[in-house]
Short mmCIF file of C-alpha atoms and ligand atoms in Angstrom, two decimals:
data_model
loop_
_atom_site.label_atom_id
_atom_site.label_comp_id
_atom_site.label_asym_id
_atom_site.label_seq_id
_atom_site.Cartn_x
_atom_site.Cartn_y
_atom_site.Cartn_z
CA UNK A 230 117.59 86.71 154.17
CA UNK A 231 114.06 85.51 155.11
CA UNK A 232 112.85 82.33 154.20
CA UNK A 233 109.07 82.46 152.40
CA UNK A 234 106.66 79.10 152.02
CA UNK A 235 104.35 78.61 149.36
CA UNK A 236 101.03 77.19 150.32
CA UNK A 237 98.58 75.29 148.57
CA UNK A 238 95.80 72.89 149.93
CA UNK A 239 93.47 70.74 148.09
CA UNK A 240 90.68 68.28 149.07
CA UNK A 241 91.16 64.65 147.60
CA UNK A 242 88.15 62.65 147.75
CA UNK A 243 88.64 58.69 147.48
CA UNK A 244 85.59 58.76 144.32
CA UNK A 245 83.67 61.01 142.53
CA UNK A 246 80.52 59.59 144.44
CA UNK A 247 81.78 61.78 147.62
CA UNK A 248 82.36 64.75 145.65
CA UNK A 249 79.61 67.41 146.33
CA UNK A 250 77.01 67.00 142.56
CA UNK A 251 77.81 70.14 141.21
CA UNK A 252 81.46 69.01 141.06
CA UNK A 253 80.16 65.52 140.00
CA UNK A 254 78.35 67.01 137.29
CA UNK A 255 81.19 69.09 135.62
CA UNK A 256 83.34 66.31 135.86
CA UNK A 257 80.70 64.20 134.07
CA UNK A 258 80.29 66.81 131.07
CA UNK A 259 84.59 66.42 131.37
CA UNK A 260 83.96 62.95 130.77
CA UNK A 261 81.72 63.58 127.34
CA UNK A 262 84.16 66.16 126.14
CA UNK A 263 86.96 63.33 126.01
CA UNK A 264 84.95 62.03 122.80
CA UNK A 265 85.37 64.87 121.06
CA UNK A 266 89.69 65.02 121.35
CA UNK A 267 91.17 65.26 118.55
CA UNK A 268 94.57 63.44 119.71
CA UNK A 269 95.46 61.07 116.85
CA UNK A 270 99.80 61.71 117.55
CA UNK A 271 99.36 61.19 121.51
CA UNK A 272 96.72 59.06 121.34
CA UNK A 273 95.82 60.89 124.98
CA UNK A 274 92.63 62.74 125.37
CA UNK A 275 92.19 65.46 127.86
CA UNK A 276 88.40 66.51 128.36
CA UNK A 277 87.32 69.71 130.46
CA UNK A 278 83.94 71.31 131.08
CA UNK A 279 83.62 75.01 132.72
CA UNK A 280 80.97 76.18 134.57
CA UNK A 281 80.02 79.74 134.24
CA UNK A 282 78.30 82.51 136.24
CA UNK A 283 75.34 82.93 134.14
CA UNK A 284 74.80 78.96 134.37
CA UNK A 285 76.69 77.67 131.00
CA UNK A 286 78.87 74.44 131.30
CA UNK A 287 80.95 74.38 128.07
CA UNK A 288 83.32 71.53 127.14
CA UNK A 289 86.64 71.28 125.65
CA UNK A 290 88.64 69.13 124.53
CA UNK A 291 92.47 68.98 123.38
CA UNK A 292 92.82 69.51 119.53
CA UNK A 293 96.31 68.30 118.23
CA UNK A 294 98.90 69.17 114.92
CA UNK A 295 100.87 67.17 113.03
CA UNK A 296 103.23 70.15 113.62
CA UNK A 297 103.63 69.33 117.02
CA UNK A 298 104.06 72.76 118.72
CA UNK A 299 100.45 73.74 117.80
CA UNK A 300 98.86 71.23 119.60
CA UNK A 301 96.10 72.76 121.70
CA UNK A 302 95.67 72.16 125.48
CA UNK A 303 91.78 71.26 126.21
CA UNK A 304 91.92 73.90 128.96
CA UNK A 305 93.23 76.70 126.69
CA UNK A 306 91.04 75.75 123.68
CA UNK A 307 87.59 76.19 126.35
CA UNK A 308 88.76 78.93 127.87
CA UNK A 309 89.48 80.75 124.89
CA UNK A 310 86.09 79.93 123.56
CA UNK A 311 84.05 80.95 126.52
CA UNK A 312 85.76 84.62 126.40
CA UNK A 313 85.20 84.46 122.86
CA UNK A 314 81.22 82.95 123.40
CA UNK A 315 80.44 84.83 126.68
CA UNK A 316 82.74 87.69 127.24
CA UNK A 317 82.90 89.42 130.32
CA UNK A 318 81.20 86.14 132.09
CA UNK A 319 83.21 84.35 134.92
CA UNK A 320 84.45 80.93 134.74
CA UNK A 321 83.66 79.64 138.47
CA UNK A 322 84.71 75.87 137.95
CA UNK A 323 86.94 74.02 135.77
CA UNK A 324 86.93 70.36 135.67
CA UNK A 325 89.50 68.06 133.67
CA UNK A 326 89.63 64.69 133.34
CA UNK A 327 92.05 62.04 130.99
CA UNK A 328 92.34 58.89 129.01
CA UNK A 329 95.30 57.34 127.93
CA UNK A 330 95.72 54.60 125.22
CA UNK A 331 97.59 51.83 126.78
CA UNK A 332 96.31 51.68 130.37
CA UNK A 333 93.53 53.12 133.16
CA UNK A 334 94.53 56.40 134.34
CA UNK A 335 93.64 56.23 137.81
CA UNK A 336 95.42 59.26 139.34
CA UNK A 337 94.19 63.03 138.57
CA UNK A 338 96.46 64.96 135.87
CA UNK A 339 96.98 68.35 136.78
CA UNK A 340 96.59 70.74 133.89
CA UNK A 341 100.28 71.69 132.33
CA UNK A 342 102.25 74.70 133.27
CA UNK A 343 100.92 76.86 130.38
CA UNK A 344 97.59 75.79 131.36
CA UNK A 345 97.88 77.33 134.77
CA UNK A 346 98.93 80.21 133.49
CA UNK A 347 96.34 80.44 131.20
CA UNK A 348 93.28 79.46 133.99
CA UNK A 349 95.48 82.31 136.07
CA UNK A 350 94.98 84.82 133.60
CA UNK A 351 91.18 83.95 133.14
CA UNK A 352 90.82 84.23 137.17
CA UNK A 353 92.65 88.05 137.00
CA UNK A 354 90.83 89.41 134.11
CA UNK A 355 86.98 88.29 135.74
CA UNK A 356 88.42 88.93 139.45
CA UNK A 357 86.74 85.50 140.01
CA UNK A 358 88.20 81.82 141.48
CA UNK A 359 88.28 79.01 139.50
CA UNK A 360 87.62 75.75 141.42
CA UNK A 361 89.75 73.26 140.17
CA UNK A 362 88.43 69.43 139.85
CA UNK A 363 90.99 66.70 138.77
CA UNK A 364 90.13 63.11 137.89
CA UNK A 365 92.10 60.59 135.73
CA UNK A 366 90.16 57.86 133.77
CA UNK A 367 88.64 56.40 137.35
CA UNK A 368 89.91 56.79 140.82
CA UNK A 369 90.16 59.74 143.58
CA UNK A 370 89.22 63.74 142.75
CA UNK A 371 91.71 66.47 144.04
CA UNK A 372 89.75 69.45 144.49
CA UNK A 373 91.60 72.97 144.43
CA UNK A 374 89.86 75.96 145.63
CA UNK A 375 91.29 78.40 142.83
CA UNK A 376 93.53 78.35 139.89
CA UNK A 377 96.16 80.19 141.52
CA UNK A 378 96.79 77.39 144.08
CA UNK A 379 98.39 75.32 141.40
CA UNK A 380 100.74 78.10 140.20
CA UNK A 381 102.04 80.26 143.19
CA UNK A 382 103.68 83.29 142.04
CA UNK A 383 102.22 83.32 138.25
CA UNK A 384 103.26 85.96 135.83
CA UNK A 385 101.10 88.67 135.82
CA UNK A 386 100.09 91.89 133.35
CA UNK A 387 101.02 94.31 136.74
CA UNK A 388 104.78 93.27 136.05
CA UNK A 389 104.30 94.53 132.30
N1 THU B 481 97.18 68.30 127.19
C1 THU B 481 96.08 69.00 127.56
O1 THU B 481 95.07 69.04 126.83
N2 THU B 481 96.11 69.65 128.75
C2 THU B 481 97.17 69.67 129.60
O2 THU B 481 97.15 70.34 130.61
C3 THU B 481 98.36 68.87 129.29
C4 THU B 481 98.37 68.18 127.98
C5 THU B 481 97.15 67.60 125.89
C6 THU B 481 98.08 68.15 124.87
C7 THU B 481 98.30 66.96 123.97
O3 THU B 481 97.25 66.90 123.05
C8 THU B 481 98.17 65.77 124.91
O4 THU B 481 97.53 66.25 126.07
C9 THU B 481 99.48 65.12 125.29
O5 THU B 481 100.37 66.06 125.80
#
């Protein structure tokens, strides 16, 4: 028997203002994306902007169902348009950001399990790292180097 660690480090600045301006400036296109959720069950809107390798940003936001199951994760709906818009073009940074309904946010959601597997995928297929900026309605930014930090030991197509 042999005992195994799983590592993961991120950077968590106290405000966006520290955060080096590229990241600052996804996470500001994040912000402009929330206006566009179409949450009107959760009433919580989850905006993302990517940055891609030929220089896009595209934004996303999360697009809901009255059939519940079919809501649409903003991460999954922009990264399924960019391969759709710009196929065979990286996604180098990801940043998501949140607003809830009854009260100010003010801690970074990380994006759901399905999500991560989803971003993971997107990292495999363009062999590239996804940076990973997190910021709730106001308060500190986790930063993750790639993707795969945030889901250790994802399913992958080499298993299939
Ligand atoms: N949501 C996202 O857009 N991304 C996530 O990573 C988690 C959850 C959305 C789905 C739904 O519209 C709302 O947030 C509440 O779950």
């Amino acid at each position: 028997m042999k005992e195994h660690i799983l590592h993961a480090s991120f950077l968590a600045y106290d405000t966006a203002g520290e955060l080096p301006a590229p990241d600052r400036a996804l996470l500001e296109q994040a912000r402009a994306a929330l206006e566009h959720s179409y949450s009107p069950y959760s009433h919580f809107k989850v905006g993302v902007a990517i940055w891609m390798a030929n220089g896009e940003i595209m934004r996303g936001s999360n697009y809901e169902n009255a059939a519940y199951p079919l809501c649409i994760c903003a991460e999954q709906a922009v990264l399924a348009a960019a391969a759709s818009r710009f196929p065979g073009i990286a996604v180098q940074a990801l940043a998501v950001v949140i607003k809830g309904q009854h009260k100010v946010i003010d801690i970074p959601a990380a994006p759901c399990g399905g999500c991560r597997q989803v971003i993971c995928e997107t990292e495999r297929k363009n062999n590239c790292p996804i940076r990973i900026v997190l910021q709730g309605e106001t308060g500190p930014v986790y930063v993750f180097e790639k993707g795969g930090d945030l889901l250790p030991l994802a399913f992958e197509g080499s298993y299939l």
